[in-house]
Coordinates of C-alpha atoms in Angstrom, one line a residue:
M1005 CA -68.5 -44.9 3.0
F1006 CA -70.4 -46.5 -0.1
S1007 CA -72.0 -44.3 -2.6
R1008 CA -74.0 -45.5 -5.8
L1009 CA -75.1 -44.1 -8.6
T1010 CA -78.7 -45.2 -9.4
P1011 CA -81.1 -43.8 -12.4
S1012 CA -84.2 -41.8 -11.2
S1013 CA -87.7 -42.1 -12.7
D1014 CA -86.5 -38.9 -14.1
G1015 CA -83.4 -40.1 -15.5
E1016 CA -81.0 -38.2 -13.5
A1017 CA -78.7 -40.1 -11.5
V1018 CA -79.1 -40.2 -7.3
T1019 CA -76.4 -41.2 -5.1
A1020 CA -76.9 -44.0 -2.0
S1021 CA -74.3 -42.9 1.0
S1022 CA -75.2 -45.6 3.4
P1023 CA -74.9 -50.1 3.3
S1024 CA -78.6 -49.7 3.7
T1025 CA -79.7 -48.2 1.1
L1026 CA -77.9 -50.5 -1.2
R1027 CA -80.4 -52.8 -2.6
R1028 CA -79.9 -56.0 -4.7
S1029 CA -80.4 -55.0 -8.3
P1030 CA -82.3 -57.4 -10.1
G1031 CA -79.1 -58.5 -12.6
G1032 CA -76.2 -57.3 -10.0
N1033 CA -74.7 -60.5 -8.0
I1034 CA -73.8 -57.9 -4.9
P1035 CA -75.5 -59.5 -1.9
S1036 CA -76.8 -57.1 0.3
N1037 CA -74.6 -57.4 3.7
L1038 CA -71.6 -57.4 2.0
G1039 CA -70.3 -54.5 4.1
R1040 CA -71.0 -57.0 7.4
Y1041 CA -69.2 -59.5 5.7
L1042 CA -66.2 -57.1 4.8
N1043 CA -66.3 -56.1 8.4
V1044 CA -66.5 -59.8 10.4
G1045 CA -63.9 -60.2 8.2
A1046 CA -61.6 -57.3 8.7
I1047 CA -61.9 -58.5 12.5
G1048 CA -61.1 -61.8 12.1
I1049 CA -58.0 -60.7 10.3
L1050 CA -56.6 -58.4 13.0
I1051 CA -57.5 -60.5 15.7
A1052 CA -55.5 -63.1 13.8
V1053 CA -52.6 -60.8 13.2
S1054 CA -53.4 -59.6 17.0
A1055 CA -52.6 -63.2 18.4
F1056 CA -49.8 -63.4 15.7
L1057 CA -48.2 -60.7 16.9
F1058 CA -49.0 -61.2 20.7
V1059 CA -47.3 -64.7 20.1
Q1060 CA -44.0 -63.0 18.4
L1061 CA -43.6 -60.6 21.4
Q1062 CA -43.5 -63.1 24.1
A1063 CA -41.4 -65.3 21.8
V1064 CA -39.2 -62.3 21.9
S1065 CA -39.4 -61.7 25.5
L1066 CA -38.2 -65.0 26.1
R1067 CA -35.1 -65.1 24.1
V1068 CA -34.2 -61.4 25.3
A1069 CA -34.7 -62.7 29.1
S1070 CA -32.5 -65.8 28.8
E1071 CA -30.1 -63.4 26.9
Q1072 CA -30.2 -61.4 29.8
R1073 CA -29.6 -64.6 32.0
Q1074 CA -26.6 -65.0 29.6
I1075 CA -25.1 -61.5 29.8
D1076 CA -25.4 -61.7 33.7
E1077 CA -24.0 -65.1 33.7
L1078 CA -20.8 -63.4 32.2
K1079 CA -20.8 -60.4 33.6
S1080 CA -20.2 -62.7 37.0
Q1081 CA -17.4 -64.3 35.2
I1082 CA -16.0 -61.6 34.1
E1083 CA -15.9 -60.0 37.2
S1084 CA -14.4 -63.0 39.1
S1085 CA -11.9 -63.2 36.2
T1086 CA -10.9 -59.6 37.1
N1087 CA -10.7 -59.9 40.7
E1088 CA -8.4 -62.8 40.3
V1089 CA -6.8 -61.1 38.0
Q1090 CA -6.4 -57.7 39.9
Q1091 CA -5.1 -60.1 43.4
Q1092 CA -2.1 -61.8 40.8
V1093 CA -0.8 -58.1 39.6
E1094 CA -1.2 -57.3 43.5
A1095 CA 0.9 -60.2 44.4
Q1096 CA 2.8 -59.8 41.6
R1097 CA 3.7 -56.0 42.2
D1098 CA 3.9 -56.7 46.1
F1099 CA 6.9 -59.1 45.0
T1100 CA 8.3 -56.9 42.7
V1101 CA 8.9 -54.1 45.2
I1102 CA 10.1 -56.4 47.6
N1103 CA 13.0 -57.6 45.1
I1104 CA 13.8 -53.9 44.2
A1105 CA 14.0 -53.6 47.7
G1106 CA 16.1 -56.3 48.7
T1107 CA 18.3 -55.5 45.9
F1108 CA 19.3 -52.3 46.8
T1109 CA 19.6 -52.8 50.4
L1110 CA 22.1 -55.6 49.6
L1111 CA 24.0 -53.2 47.2
S1112 CA 24.0 -50.5 50.2
C1113 CA 25.2 -53.2 52.4
L1114 CA 28.2 -54.4 50.4
V1115 CA 29.3 -50.7 49.2
T1116 CA 29.2 -49.9 52.3
M1117 CA 30.8 -52.9 53.6
F1118 CA 33.8 -52.4 51.4
H1119 CA 34.6 -48.8 52.4
M1120 CA 34.3 -50.2 56.2
T1121 CA 37.0 -52.8 55.2
A1122 CA 39.1 -50.2 53.4
H1123 CA 39.0 -48.3 56.8
L1124 CA 39.9 -51.2 58.6
R1125 CA 43.1 -52.6 56.6
K1126 CA 44.5 -48.8 57.1
M1127 CA 44.1 -48.2 60.2
N1128 CA 46.3 -44.8 60.5
Q1129 CA 44.0 -42.6 62.8
P1130 CA 42.3 -45.5 65.5
F1131 CA 40.4 -42.8 66.9
V1132 CA 39.0 -41.1 64.0
Q1133 CA 38.6 -44.4 62.1
R1134 CA 36.2 -45.8 64.5
K1135 CA 33.9 -43.0 64.4
I1136 CA 33.8 -43.1 60.6
I1137 CA 32.9 -46.7 61.1
A1138 CA 30.3 -46.1 63.2
I1139 CA 28.4 -43.8 61.3
L1140 CA 28.9 -45.9 58.2
W1141 CA 27.3 -48.8 60.1
M1142 CA 24.0 -46.1 59.5
S1143 CA 23.0 -47.3 55.8
P1144 CA 23.1 -51.2 56.6
I1145 CA 20.9 -50.5 59.3
Y1146 CA 18.6 -48.4 57.8
G1147 CA 18.2 -50.7 54.6
V1148 CA 17.8 -53.9 56.7
T1149 CA 14.9 -52.3 58.8
S1150 CA 13.6 -50.8 56.2
F1151 CA 13.6 -54.0 54.0
L1152 CA 12.4 -56.0 57.0
S1153 CA 9.4 -53.6 57.7
L1154 CA 8.6 -54.4 54.0
V1155 CA 8.5 -58.2 54.7
L1156 CA 7.6 -58.8 58.6
P1157 CA 3.8 -57.8 58.8
P1158 CA 2.6 -54.4 60.4
S1159 CA 2.6 -55.0 63.4
G1160 CA 6.8 -55.3 64.0
E1161 CA 7.2 -52.3 62.1
P1162 CA 7.2 -50.2 65.8
Y1163 CA 9.8 -52.3 66.7
L1164 CA 12.0 -52.0 63.7
G1165 CA 11.1 -48.0 64.3
I1166 CA 12.6 -48.1 67.7
V1167 CA 15.9 -49.6 66.8
K1168 CA 16.1 -46.9 63.6
D1169 CA 15.6 -44.0 66.3
F1170 CA 18.2 -45.5 68.8
Y1171 CA 20.8 -46.2 66.3
E1172 CA 20.1 -42.5 64.6
S1173 CA 20.9 -40.7 67.9
Y1174 CA 23.9 -43.0 68.3
V1175 CA 25.3 -41.6 64.7
I1176 CA 24.7 -38.2 65.8
Y1177 CA 26.7 -38.6 69.0
Q1178 CA 29.2 -40.3 66.8
F1179 CA 29.4 -37.4 64.5
L1180 CA 29.6 -34.9 67.0
S1181 CA 32.4 -36.7 68.6
F1182 CA 34.2 -37.2 65.1
L1183 CA 34.0 -33.3 64.4
I1184 CA 35.9 -33.0 68.1
A1185 CA 38.3 -35.6 67.1
V1186 CA 39.0 -33.9 63.6
L1187 CA 38.9 -30.5 64.2
G1188 CA 40.1 -30.6 67.9
I1189 CA 39.3 -27.9 70.3
R1190 CA 42.5 -25.8 71.2
G1191 CA 42.6 -22.9 73.7
N1192 CA 40.9 -22.2 76.7
L1193 CA 36.7 -23.3 76.6
D1194 CA 36.3 -20.6 79.7
G1195 CA 37.1 -17.9 76.6

């Protein structure tokens, strides 16, 4: 590491390659243990820098941990807010579906009632028009039972389905009776 040129007795320069060969020259001010002092100083500086970096690392770790706690708290707040918003949206969606279903049920009932009252006012062929009125009741019954299946709990839906099925079979009977009444059966049925 250290190399120093020193004059020899014959006038040539000689290199000293180790610190132990360095001697204090009679007129020089270099101490003989300079290498040791420099090594101890460098080690001391390295220890101080390492301690400073360790303290800084611990401070950063504590800051990161506190920020992570804050992030976790924000996540839980966001999740709870998101759940509340989703529940409100679901409730609003259900309310909207019920409103739309109720509106169209009411509209179909009104149109059907208007059509039935027109038949009742002009009862020219009572035998045929009674069957038409029975068939026209299909729309309000289906609309009201479907609307009630939305509003009521699911346990009541099978009973409403029974009402629909019974009235559907009754309407099929009335429709066949209507066809027979309108078209009539003329001639011999035996062939």
